[in-house]
Amino acid sequence: MNQAFQEFYKNNNFLQSVLETAIDAIIIINQSGIIVILNKSAATLFGYTQEELIGRNINILTPEPHRSSHDQYIENHLKTGVNKIIGIGREVEGVRKDGKKFPVRLAVSKFVTDNQIYFTGVIHDLTLQKEVENKLWYLNKNLENLVDSRTGQLQESIQQLSAINTHLENEITYRLSVETKLKSKEQELLTALEKERDLSILKSRFVSIASHEFRTPLANILSSINLIDKYEDIESVEKRKKHILKIKNNIHYLNGVLNEFLVLTRIEESRFEIKMERFSLFHLLHDILEDFNQIKKPGQKLSFICNDPEHSEIYSDKTCLRHIMNNLISNAIKFSDEYSIITVQLNQDGSNYILKIIDTGIGIPEEEQKFIFDIFYRASNVLNIAGTGLGLNIVKKYLDAIQGKIQFESKEGKGTQITITLPGNEYKK
Ligand SMILES: Nc1ncnc2c1ncn2[C@@H]1O[C@H](COP(=O)(O)OP(=O)(O)OP(=O)(O)O)[C@@H](O)[C@H]1O
Ligand SMILES: [Mg+2]
């Protein structure tokens, strides 16, 4: 039968041309595994001549363990009809004449002619492909190893960098805290220095002011005492009284100047405490004005206007407010003429109290108004009126301490209106 098939092949140019042109190996075997036809590519691939292989069992081209089992494979297929390779194709190993194994891709098909079963195997050499695959695998492996080792190095570097970073961050935090401490210390020192400077200015100004300001009242006291000495007779009682009053006023003035210095020194040295209490603003102002009625200039009138005396309770520092009002009213008296009217107004605005001290005195020159809260500042139109220029500076400091505000309007030759705003601190009631 094989003979007949081989004859058929030899006479079939078309089939021969297809097989001999194919680059892949093509082998046709019969159902006993005997090679019936093979092309040149098949012989070359396995290292034989075509003649050497025709009539040989196909297992000669198959390495162990398949070699011994190949006949069995065919037998099983013929018996069971189960396809393990036909129409499926798979990668297997072939063996060359010199015994070398090599990888191939095998596709098998089955055909029947003249009641004989044949199998056609198409074998594609995978040696080169496997070599390339192996090379690629190794290259890949190397690359993976390289990436692994580089990743390791990178992680190590990242860890080192992160440690350095943490160290630097700690260093920065530490330095910032030191810097903040230094800045606050510097600020403290500057404040202390400023206070020290203010105090020393205050002290040296005190010496010059005291020598200047004390001279006139002391001379007045002396001349009054000399005169009293001369008024020995009963008729001179009135004259004596007048001089005793002069002495009292001068001493009162000296006392006032000394007090202002003491207050300022206390404020500057931070030896000054606020004592909050509840009291009637109306009563406080009433008392102060009564005191001033004794020492105002001849003919001056102190007018007090309060809308609602019953509701003038405030939570504040009474001593501070007394000092503030004393200073402001004494200025109004001092810088106004005899027979003028000085008005003190007390009004409520929401939770605030508004206090106004209005006089019709000499006023403050416009261009000098911005300086009047400066320590020792006295406007050019008051130089022949006694004073140290401390009063308003103290008033400002006291008002800051009790959260009060001060504003003023003044026109030279017309008068001055001072406005004080005080928080009523209602919530403390
Ligand atoms: N009611 C006012 N009328 C006109 N000028 C005023 C009035 N109040 C203040 N001044 C001006 O503001 C200056 C500063 O006032 P301040 O009370 O501080 O000083 P003083 O009254 O001159 O001195 P001291 O109050 O220390 O005795 C005054 O010298 C004066 O020029
Ligand atoms: Mg004053």
Coordinates of C-alpha atoms and ligand atoms in Angstrom, one line a residue:
M1 CA 0.0 0.0 0.0
N2 CA 2.8 2.4 0.9
Q3 CA 4.2 1.7 -2.4
A4 CA 1.0 2.7 -4.2
F5 CA 0.9 5.9 -2.2
Q6 CA 4.5 6.7 -2.9
E7 CA 3.8 6.1 -6.7
F8 CA 0.9 8.5 -6.4
Y9 CA 3.1 11.1 -4.8
K10 CA 5.9 10.7 -7.4
N11 CA 3.3 11.3 -10.1
N12 CA 1.7 14.2 -8.5
N13 CA 3.8 17.3 -9.4
F14 CA 1.5 19.6 -7.5
L15 CA 1.9 17.8 -4.2
Q16 CA 5.7 17.4 -4.7
S17 CA 6.0 21.1 -5.5
V18 CA 4.1 22.1 -2.3
L19 CA 6.1 19.7 -0.1
E20 CA 9.5 20.5 -1.5
T21 CA 9.0 24.2 -1.4
A22 CA 7.9 24.3 2.2
I23 CA 10.5 25.8 4.5
D24 CA 9.1 23.7 7.5
A25 CA 9.7 20.0 7.6
I26 CA 6.8 17.9 6.4
I27 CA 6.6 14.1 7.1
I28 CA 3.9 11.7 6.2
I29 CA 3.7 8.5 8.2
N30 CA 1.3 5.5 8.0
Q31 CA -0.7 4.1 10.8
S32 CA 2.3 1.9 11.9
G33 CA 4.4 5.0 12.3
I34 CA 6.5 4.3 9.2
I35 CA 7.7 7.3 7.3
V36 CA 6.2 7.2 3.8
I37 CA 7.1 10.6 2.4
L38 CA 9.2 13.5 3.7
N39 CA 10.4 16.7 2.2
K40 CA 14.0 18.0 1.9
S41 CA 13.5 20.5 4.8
A42 CA 12.6 17.5 7.0
A43 CA 15.7 15.5 6.1
T44 CA 17.9 18.6 6.5
L45 CA 16.3 19.5 9.9
F46 CA 17.0 16.1 11.3
G47 CA 20.4 15.6 9.6
Y48 CA 19.5 12.7 7.4
T49 CA 19.0 12.2 3.6
Q50 CA 15.4 11.7 2.5
E51 CA 16.3 8.1 1.4
E52 CA 17.7 7.3 4.9
L53 CA 14.4 8.1 6.5
I54 CA 11.8 6.7 4.1
G55 CA 10.6 3.4 5.5
R56 CA 12.0 4.1 9.0
N57 CA 9.7 4.5 12.1
I58 CA 9.0 8.1 13.0
N59 CA 10.2 7.4 16.6
I60 CA 13.8 7.6 15.3
L61 CA 13.2 11.4 15.2
T62 CA 11.7 11.5 18.7
P63 CA 13.8 11.4 21.8
E64 CA 13.1 9.3 24.9
P65 CA 10.7 8.9 26.7
H66 CA 8.4 9.6 23.6
R67 CA 10.5 7.4 21.3
S68 CA 9.5 4.1 23.0
S69 CA 5.9 5.2 23.4
H70 CA 5.2 6.7 20.0
D71 CA 3.8 3.5 18.5
Q72 CA 1.5 3.3 21.5
Y73 CA 0.3 6.9 20.9
I74 CA -0.8 6.1 17.4
E75 CA -2.4 2.8 18.5
N76 CA -4.3 4.6 21.3
H77 CA -5.5 7.3 18.9
L78 CA -6.7 4.7 16.4
K79 CA -8.5 2.7 19.1
T80 CA -10.1 5.6 21.1
G81 CA -10.3 8.3 18.5
V82 CA -9.1 10.7 21.2
N83 CA -7.0 13.5 19.7
K84 CA -4.0 14.6 21.8
I85 CA -2.1 16.3 19.0
I86 CA -4.1 16.1 15.7
G87 CA -5.4 19.5 14.8
I88 CA -4.0 20.9 18.1
G89 CA -0.4 21.4 17.5
R90 CA 2.1 21.5 20.4
E91 CA 5.7 22.1 21.2
V92 CA 7.8 18.9 21.4
E93 CA 11.4 17.8 21.1
G94 CA 13.0 16.3 18.0
V95 CA 16.3 14.4 17.9
R96 CA 18.8 14.8 15.1
K97 CA 20.9 12.0 13.6
D98 CA 23.8 13.1 15.8
G99 CA 21.6 12.6 18.8
K100 CA 21.2 16.3 19.6
K101 CA 17.7 17.3 20.8
F102 CA 16.0 20.5 19.6
P103 CA 12.7 22.1 20.2
V104 CA 10.0 22.0 17.5
R105 CA 6.4 23.0 17.0
L106 CA 4.5 20.1 15.6
A107 CA 1.1 20.1 13.8
V108 CA -0.5 16.8 12.8
S109 CA -3.3 16.0 10.5
K110 CA -4.9 12.7 9.6
F111 CA -6.1 11.6 6.1
V112 CA -7.3 8.3 4.7
T113 CA -6.6 7.1 1.1
D114 CA -7.2 3.7 -0.3
N115 CA -8.6 2.6 3.1
Q116 CA -5.2 3.4 4.6
I117 CA -4.8 6.0 7.4
Y118 CA -1.9 8.4 7.2
F119 CA -0.7 11.2 9.4
T120 CA 1.0 14.4 8.1
G121 CA 3.3 16.2 10.5
V122 CA 4.4 19.7 9.9
I123 CA 7.5 20.5 12.0
H124 CA 8.8 24.0 12.6
D125 CA 12.2 24.4 14.1
L126 CA 12.1 26.4 17.3
T127 CA 15.8 26.3 18.1
L128 CA 16.4 29.9 17.1
Q129 CA 13.2 31.2 18.7
K130 CA 14.0 29.3 21.9
E131 CA 17.6 30.7 21.9
V132 CA 16.2 34.2 21.4
E133 CA 13.6 33.5 24.1
N134 CA 16.3 32.2 26.5
K135 CA 18.4 35.2 25.8
L136 CA 15.5 37.5 26.3
W137 CA 14.7 35.6 29.6
Y138 CA 18.2 36.0 30.8
L139 CA 18.3 39.7 29.8
N140 CA 15.0 40.2 31.5
K141 CA 16.3 38.4 34.6
N142 CA 19.4 40.5 34.6
L143 CA 17.3 43.6 34.2
E144 CA 15.1 42.5 37.0
N145 CA 18.1 41.9 39.2
L146 CA 19.6 45.2 38.2
V147 CA 16.3 47.0 38.9
D148 CA 16.0 45.1 42.3
S149 CA 19.5 46.1 43.3
R150 CA 19.0 49.7 42.1
T151 CA 15.7 49.8 43.9
G152 CA 17.5 48.6 47.0
Q153 CA 20.2 51.3 46.6
L154 CA 17.5 53.9 45.9
Q155 CA 15.5 52.9 49.0
E156 CA 18.7 53.1 51.1
S157 CA 19.4 56.5 49.7
I158 CA 15.8 57.6 50.3
Q159 CA 16.1 56.3 53.9
Q160 CA 19.4 58.2 54.3
L161 CA 17.8 61.4 52.8
S162 CA 14.7 61.0 55.0
A163 CA 16.9 60.7 58.1
I164 CA 18.9 63.8 57.0
N165 CA 15.6 65.5 56.3
T166 CA 14.2 64.7 59.8
H167 CA 17.5 65.8 61.3
L168 CA 17.3 69.1 59.4
E169 CA 13.7 69.6 60.3
N170 CA 14.5 69.1 64.0
E171 CA 17.4 71.5 63.6
I172 CA 15.1 74.1 61.9
T173 CA 12.4 73.7 64.6
Y174 CA 15.1 74.1 67.3
R175 CA 16.6 77.1 65.6
L176 CA 13.2 78.7 65.0
S177 CA 12.4 78.2 68.7
V178 CA 15.7 79.7 69.7
E179 CA 15.1 82.6 67.3
T180 CA 11.7 83.2 68.7
K181 CA 13.1 83.2 72.2
L182 CA 15.9 85.5 71.2
K183 CA 13.4 87.8 69.5
S184 CA 11.1 87.9 72.6
K185 CA 14.2 88.5 74.8
E186 CA 15.3 91.3 72.4
Q187 CA 11.9 92.8 72.6
E188 CA 11.9 92.5 76.4
L189 CA 15.3 94.2 76.5
L190 CA 14.2 96.9 74.1
T191 CA 11.1 97.6 76.2
A192 CA 13.2 97.6 79.4
L193 CA 15.7 99.9 77.7
E194 CA 12.9 102.2 76.5
K195 CA 11.4 102.4 80.0
E196 CA 14.8 103.0 81.4
R197 CA 15.3 105.8 78.9
D198 CA 11.9 107.3 79.6
L199 CA 12.6 107.2 83.3
S200 CA 15.9 108.8 83.1
I201 CA 14.4 111.5 80.8
L202 CA 11.7 111.9 83.3
K203 CA 14.1 112.2 86.2
S204 CA 16.4 114.7 84.5
R205 CA 13.4 116.7 83.3
F206 CA 12.1 116.6 86.9
V207 CA 15.3 118.3 88.1
S208 CA 15.0 121.1 85.6
I209 CA 11.3 121.5 85.9
A210 CA 11.4 121.3 89.7
S211 CA 14.1 124.0 89.8
H212 CA 12.0 126.2 87.5
E213 CA 8.5 125.4 88.6
F214 CA 9.1 125.4 92.3
R215 CA 10.9 128.7 92.3
T216 CA 7.8 130.9 91.8
P217 CA 5.5 129.2 94.3
L218 CA 8.3 129.0 96.8
A219 CA 9.0 132.7 96.3
N220 CA 5.2 133.4 96.7
I221 CA 5.1 131.4 99.9
L222 CA 8.1 133.2 101.2
S223 CA 6.7 136.6 100.4
S224 CA 3.3 135.7 101.9
I225 CA 5.0 134.5 105.1
N226 CA 7.1 137.7 105.3
L227 CA 3.9 139.8 104.9
I228 CA 2.0 137.7 107.5
D229 CA 4.9 138.5 109.8
K230 CA 4.2 142.2 109.4
Y231 CA 0.4 142.0 109.9
E232 CA 0.5 141.6 113.6
D233 CA -2.6 143.8 114.6
I234 CA -6.1 142.5 114.7
E235 CA -7.3 144.7 111.8
S236 CA -5.0 142.8 109.5
V237 CA -6.7 139.5 110.0
E238 CA -8.3 139.6 106.6
K239 CA -4.9 140.3 104.9
R240 CA -3.3 137.5 106.9
K241 CA -6.1 135.1 105.8
K242 CA -5.5 136.1 102.2
H243 CA -1.8 135.3 102.4
I244 CA -2.4 132.0 104.2
L245 CA -4.8 131.1 101.3
K246 CA -2.0 132.0 98.8
I247 CA 0.4 129.8 100.8
K248 CA -2.1 127.0 100.7
N249 CA -2.7 127.3 97.0
N250 CA 1.0 127.4 96.2
I251 CA 1.7 124.4 98.4
H252 CA -1.3 122.7 96.7
Y253 CA 0.3 123.4 93.4
L254 CA 3.7 122.1 94.4
N255 CA 2.0 119.0 95.8
G256 CA 0.2 118.6 92.5
V257 CA 3.5 118.8 90.5
L258 CA 5.2 116.3 92.8
N259 CA 2.2 114.0 92.6
E260 CA 2.2 114.0 88.8
F261 CA 5.9 112.9 88.8
L262 CA 5.1 110.2 91.3
V263 CA 2.2 108.9 89.2
L264 CA 4.3 108.9 86.0
T265 CA 7.2 107.2 87.7
R266 CA 4.9 104.5 89.0
I267 CA 3.4 104.0 85.6
E268 CA 6.8 103.9 83.9
E269 CA 8.1 101.4 86.5
S270 CA 5.0 99.3 86.1
R271 CA 4.2 99.8 89.8
F272 CA 0.7 100.6 89.0
E273 CA -2.4 98.3 89.4
I274 CA -5.9 98.8 88.2
K275 CA -8.6 98.3 90.9
M276 CA -12.0 97.7 89.3
E277 CA -15.1 98.5 91.3
R278 CA -18.7 99.6 90.8
F279 CA -19.5 103.2 91.6
S280 CA -21.7 106.1 90.4
L281 CA -20.0 108.3 87.9
F282 CA -22.4 111.1 88.7
H283 CA -21.4 111.1 92.4
L284 CA -17.7 111.0 91.5
L285 CA -18.0 113.9 89.1
H286 CA -20.1 115.8 91.6
D287 CA -17.5 115.4 94.3
I288 CA -14.6 116.5 92.0
L289 CA -16.5 119.5 90.9
E290 CA -17.2 120.5 94.4
D291 CA -13.5 120.4 95.2
F292 CA -12.8 122.5 92.2
N293 CA -15.3 125.1 93.2
Q294 CA -12.9 126.0 96.0
I295 CA -9.9 126.6 93.7
K296 CA -11.4 127.9 90.5
K297 CA -10.6 131.4 89.3
P298 CA -12.7 134.3 90.5
G299 CA -16.1 134.4 88.8
Q300 CA -15.6 131.1 87.0
K301 CA -18.7 128.9 86.9
L302 CA -18.5 125.1 86.8
S303 CA -21.7 123.7 85.3
F304 CA -22.5 120.0 85.5
I305 CA -25.1 118.5 83.1
C306 CA -26.1 114.9 83.6
N307 CA -29.2 113.4 81.9
D308 CA -29.7 110.5 84.1
P309 CA -27.9 110.7 87.5
E310 CA -29.7 107.6 88.8
H311 CA -28.3 105.4 86.0
S312 CA -24.6 106.3 85.9
E313 CA -23.1 103.2 87.5
I314 CA -19.8 102.2 86.0
Y315 CA -17.4 99.3 86.6
S316 CA -14.0 100.9 86.5
D317 CA -11.0 102.2 88.5
K318 CA -12.2 105.1 90.6
T319 CA -8.7 106.5 91.4
C320 CA -7.7 106.5 87.8
L321 CA -10.9 108.3 86.8
R322 CA -10.4 110.9 89.6
H323 CA -6.9 111.6 88.3
I324 CA -8.1 111.9 84.7
M325 CA -11.0 114.3 85.6
N326 CA -8.7 116.3 87.9
N327 CA -6.2 116.9 85.2
L328 CA -8.8 117.8 82.5
I329 CA -10.9 120.1 84.7
S330 CA -7.8 121.8 86.1
N331 CA -6.6 122.4 82.5
A332 CA -10.0 123.9 81.6
I333 CA -9.8 126.2 84.7
K334 CA -6.2 127.0 84.2
F335 CA -6.5 127.9 80.5
S336 CA -9.7 129.9 80.8
D337 CA -10.3 133.4 81.9
E338 CA -12.0 134.6 85.1
Y339 CA -15.8 134.7 84.8
S340 CA -15.9 132.1 82.1
I341 CA -18.1 129.0 82.2
I342 CA -16.7 125.5 82.3
T343 CA -19.2 122.7 81.4
V344 CA -18.9 119.1 82.4
Q345 CA -21.4 116.8 80.6
L346 CA -22.2 113.2 81.3
N347 CA -24.2 111.1 78.8
Q348 CA -24.7 107.5 78.1
D349 CA -24.3 106.0 74.6
G350 CA -25.3 102.4 74.5
S351 CA -23.1 100.7 77.1
N352 CA -20.5 103.5 77.0
Y353 CA -20.4 106.7 79.0
I354 CA -19.5 110.0 77.2
L355 CA -17.9 112.7 79.2
K356 CA -17.3 116.2 77.9
I357 CA -15.3 119.0 79.4
I358 CA -16.0 122.2 77.6
D359 CA -14.3 125.5 78.2
T360 CA -14.2 128.9 76.4
G361 CA -10.5 129.4 77.1
I362 CA -7.4 130.2 75.1
G363 CA -7.6 126.9 73.0
I364 CA -4.7 125.0 71.4
P365 CA -3.0 126.3 68.2
E366 CA -4.0 124.0 65.4
E367 CA -0.5 123.0 64.3
E368 CA 0.4 122.1 67.8
Q369 CA -2.6 119.9 68.6
K370 CA -0.9 116.7 67.5
F371 CA 1.7 117.1 70.3
I372 CA -0.4 117.7 73.3
F373 CA -0.3 114.1 74.6
D374 CA 3.5 114.0 74.4
I375 CA 5.3 114.1 77.7
F376 CA 6.4 117.6 78.8
Y377 CA 4.7 119.2 75.7
R378 CA 3.1 122.6 76.3
A379 CA 1.7 124.7 73.6
S380 CA 3.3 128.0 72.7
N381 CA 0.3 130.1 74.0
V382 CA 0.6 128.8 77.6
L383 CA 4.2 129.5 78.4
N384 CA 3.3 132.2 80.9
I385 CA 0.8 129.8 82.7
A386 CA 2.3 127.4 85.3
G387 CA 2.4 123.7 84.3
T388 CA 4.8 120.9 83.5
G389 CA 3.2 119.3 80.4
L390 CA 2.7 116.0 82.2
G391 CA -1.0 116.1 82.8
L392 CA -2.4 114.9 79.4
N393 CA 0.4 112.3 79.1
I394 CA -0.8 110.8 82.4
V395 CA -4.4 111.1 81.3
K396 CA -3.7 109.1 78.2
K397 CA -1.9 106.4 80.1
Y398 CA -4.7 106.1 82.6
L399 CA -7.3 105.9 79.9
D400 CA -5.3 103.1 78.1
A401 CA -5.3 101.2 81.4
I402 CA -9.1 101.4 81.8
Q403 CA -9.9 101.0 78.0
G404 CA -11.1 104.6 77.7
K405 CA -10.6 106.9 74.7
I406 CA -10.0 110.6 74.4
Q407 CA -10.7 113.1 71.6
F408 CA -10.6 116.8 71.5
E409 CA -11.7 119.8 69.4
S410 CA -10.0 123.1 70.0
K411 CA -9.8 126.5 68.4
E412 CA -7.3 129.0 69.5
G413 CA -8.9 131.9 71.3
K414 CA -12.3 130.2 71.3
G415 CA -12.1 127.2 73.6
T416 CA -11.5 123.5 73.9
Q417 CA -13.9 120.5 74.1
I418 CA -12.4 117.3 75.4
T419 CA -14.5 114.1 74.9
I420 CA -13.8 110.9 76.9
T421 CA -15.5 107.6 76.1
L422 CA -15.6 105.0 78.9
P423 CA -16.8 101.5 78.7
G424 CA -19.6 101.0 81.2
N425 CA -18.7 97.3 81.5
E426 CA -22.3 96.4 82.0
Y427 CA -21.7 92.7 82.1
K428 CA -20.0 93.2 85.5
K429 CA -23.0 94.7 87.0
Ligands
LIG1 N1 -8.3 123.0 78.1 C1 -7.2 123.4 77.4 N2 -7.1 124.6 76.8 C2 -6.0 125.0 76.2 N3 -4.9 124.3 76.1 C3 -4.9 123.1 76.7 C4 -6.0 122.6 77.4 N4 -5.7 121.4 77.9 C5 -4.4 121.1 77.4 N5 -3.9 122.2 76.8 C6 -2.6 122.3 76.1 O1 -2.0 121.0 76.2 C7 -0.7 121.1 76.9 C8 -0.5 119.8 77.7 O2 -1.4 119.7 78.7 P1 -1.0 119.1 80.1 O3 -2.2 119.0 81.0 O4 -0.3 117.9 79.8 O5 0.1 120.1 80.6 P2 -0.1 121.4 81.6 O6 -1.4 121.5 82.0 O7 0.6 122.5 80.8 O8 0.9 120.9 82.8 P3 0.5 119.9 84.0 O9 -0.9 119.4 83.6 O10 1.5 119.0 84.0 O11 0.4 120.8 85.2 C9 -0.9 122.3 77.7 O12 0.3 122.9 78.1 C10 -1.7 123.2 76.8 O13 -0.8 123.8 75.9
MG2 MG -2.6 120.0 82.8

